[in-house]
mmCIF file of C-alpha atoms in Angstrom:
data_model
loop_
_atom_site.group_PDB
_atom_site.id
_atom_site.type_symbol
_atom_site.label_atom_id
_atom_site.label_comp_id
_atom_site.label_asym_id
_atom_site.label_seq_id
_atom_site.Cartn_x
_atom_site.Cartn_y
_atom_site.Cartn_z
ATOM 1 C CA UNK A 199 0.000 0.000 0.000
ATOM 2 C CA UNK A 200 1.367 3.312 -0.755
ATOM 3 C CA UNK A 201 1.454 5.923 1.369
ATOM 4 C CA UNK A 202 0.909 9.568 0.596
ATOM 5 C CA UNK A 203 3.274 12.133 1.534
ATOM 6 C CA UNK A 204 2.364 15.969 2.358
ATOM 7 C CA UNK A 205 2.409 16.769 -1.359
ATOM 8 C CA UNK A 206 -0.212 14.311 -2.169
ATOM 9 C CA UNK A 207 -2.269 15.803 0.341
ATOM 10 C CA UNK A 208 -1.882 18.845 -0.740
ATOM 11 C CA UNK A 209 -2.616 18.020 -4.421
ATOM 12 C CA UNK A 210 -5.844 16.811 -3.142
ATOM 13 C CA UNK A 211 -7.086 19.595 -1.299
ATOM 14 C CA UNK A 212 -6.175 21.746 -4.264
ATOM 15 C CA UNK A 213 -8.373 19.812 -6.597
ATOM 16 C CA UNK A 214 -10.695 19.532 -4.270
ATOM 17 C CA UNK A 215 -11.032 23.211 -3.595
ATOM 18 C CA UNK A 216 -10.958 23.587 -7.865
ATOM 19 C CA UNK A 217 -14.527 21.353 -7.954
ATOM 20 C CA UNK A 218 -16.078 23.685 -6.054
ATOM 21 C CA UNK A 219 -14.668 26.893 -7.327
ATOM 22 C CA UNK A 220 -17.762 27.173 -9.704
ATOM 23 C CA UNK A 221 -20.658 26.550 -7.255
ATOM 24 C CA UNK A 222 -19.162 30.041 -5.146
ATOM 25 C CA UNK A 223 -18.964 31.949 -8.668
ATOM 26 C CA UNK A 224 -22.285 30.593 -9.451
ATOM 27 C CA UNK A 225 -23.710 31.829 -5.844
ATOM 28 C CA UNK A 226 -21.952 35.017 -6.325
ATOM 29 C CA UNK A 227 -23.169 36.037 -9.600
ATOM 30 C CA UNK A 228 -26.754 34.798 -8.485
ATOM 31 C CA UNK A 229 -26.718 37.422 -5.514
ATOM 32 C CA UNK A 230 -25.631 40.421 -8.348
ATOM 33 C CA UNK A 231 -28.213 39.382 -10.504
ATOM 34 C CA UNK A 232 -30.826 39.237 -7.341
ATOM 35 C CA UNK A 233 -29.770 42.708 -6.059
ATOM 36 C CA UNK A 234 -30.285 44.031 -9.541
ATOM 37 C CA UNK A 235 -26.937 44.274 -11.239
ATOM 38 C CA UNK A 236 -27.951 41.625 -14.036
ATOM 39 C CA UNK A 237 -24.947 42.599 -16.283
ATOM 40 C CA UNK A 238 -22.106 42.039 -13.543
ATOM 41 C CA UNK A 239 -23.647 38.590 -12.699
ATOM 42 C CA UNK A 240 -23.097 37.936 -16.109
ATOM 43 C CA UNK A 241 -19.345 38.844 -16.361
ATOM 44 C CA UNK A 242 -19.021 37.458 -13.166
ATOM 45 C CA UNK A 243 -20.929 33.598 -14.868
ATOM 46 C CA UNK A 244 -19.004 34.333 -18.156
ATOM 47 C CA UNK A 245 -15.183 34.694 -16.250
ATOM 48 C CA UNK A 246 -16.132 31.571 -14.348
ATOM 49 C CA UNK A 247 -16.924 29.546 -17.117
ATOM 50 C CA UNK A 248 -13.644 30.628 -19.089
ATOM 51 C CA UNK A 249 -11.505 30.058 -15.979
ATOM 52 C CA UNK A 250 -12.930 26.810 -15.927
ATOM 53 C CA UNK A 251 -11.892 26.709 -19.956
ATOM 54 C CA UNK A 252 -8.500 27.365 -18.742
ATOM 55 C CA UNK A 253 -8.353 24.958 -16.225
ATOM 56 C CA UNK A 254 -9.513 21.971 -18.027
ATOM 57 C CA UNK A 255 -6.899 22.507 -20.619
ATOM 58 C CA UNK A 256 -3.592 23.230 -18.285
ATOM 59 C CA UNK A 257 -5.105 20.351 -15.533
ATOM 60 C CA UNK A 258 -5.113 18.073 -18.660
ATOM 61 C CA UNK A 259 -6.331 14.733 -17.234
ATOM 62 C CA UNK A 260 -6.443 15.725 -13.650
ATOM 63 C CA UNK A 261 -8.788 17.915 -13.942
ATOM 64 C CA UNK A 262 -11.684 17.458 -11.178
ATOM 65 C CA UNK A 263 -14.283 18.416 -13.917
ATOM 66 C CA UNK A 264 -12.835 15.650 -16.242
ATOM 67 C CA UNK A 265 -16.693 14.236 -17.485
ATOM 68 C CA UNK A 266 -15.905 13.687 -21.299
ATOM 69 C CA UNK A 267 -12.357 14.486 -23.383
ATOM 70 C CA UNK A 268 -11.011 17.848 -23.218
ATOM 71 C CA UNK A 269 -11.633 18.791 -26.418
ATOM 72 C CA UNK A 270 -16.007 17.915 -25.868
ATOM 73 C CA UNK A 271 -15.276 19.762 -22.665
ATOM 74 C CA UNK A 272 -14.089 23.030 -23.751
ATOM 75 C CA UNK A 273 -17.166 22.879 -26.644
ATOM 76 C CA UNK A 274 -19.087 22.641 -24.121
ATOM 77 C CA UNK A 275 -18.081 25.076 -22.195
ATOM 78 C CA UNK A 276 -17.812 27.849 -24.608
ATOM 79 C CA UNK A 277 -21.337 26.247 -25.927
ATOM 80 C CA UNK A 278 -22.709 27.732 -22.642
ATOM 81 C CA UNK A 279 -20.569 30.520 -22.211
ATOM 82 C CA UNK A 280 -22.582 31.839 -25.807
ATOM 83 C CA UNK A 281 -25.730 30.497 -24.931
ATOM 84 C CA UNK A 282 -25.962 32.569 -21.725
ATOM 85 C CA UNK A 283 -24.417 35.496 -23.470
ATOM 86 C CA UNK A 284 -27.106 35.143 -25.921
ATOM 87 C CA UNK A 285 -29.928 34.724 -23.244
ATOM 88 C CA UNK A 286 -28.735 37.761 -21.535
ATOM 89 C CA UNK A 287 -28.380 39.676 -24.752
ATOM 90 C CA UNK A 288 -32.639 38.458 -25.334
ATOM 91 C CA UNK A 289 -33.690 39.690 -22.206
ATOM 92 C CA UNK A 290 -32.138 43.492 -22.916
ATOM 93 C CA UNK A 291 -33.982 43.925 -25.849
#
């Protein structure tokens, strides 16, 4: 059995902390939109969803939003990123 040092640990948490990065920038950008600033909410939804771009392509396989390759991932990412772009840009007119 292998043990883990303190830099396995570490690489955990890290990762760990990453999968939940977008459920606080998704909270976040729900309270702007709530409290009536509807077009910060949506920078703040369309920077989390292109750090999350980045991510998946530097974290490669370790990724700990790994559902699919990384090429279907990032399509599907920027798929949403310019479908709620495009919602937003609906509701303004």
């Amino acid at each position: 059995m292998k043990k883990e040092g303190k830099a396995g640990k570490r690489g955990k948490i890290f990762f760990a902390s990453l999968f939940c990065f977008p459920f606080l920038i998704l909270f976040a950008a729900s309270l702007l939109a709530f409290f009536g600033c509807l077009l910060a909410g949506v920078i703040v939804m369309l920077s989390a969803l292109f750090l999350a771009f980045i991510f998946r392509i530097a974290l490669k396989d370790k990724s700990p939003w790994k559902a699919r390759s990384r090429a279907t991932d990032c399509a599907i990412l920027i798929f949403c990123a310019a479908v709620f772009l495009g919602s937003y840009f609906l509701l303004r007119l």
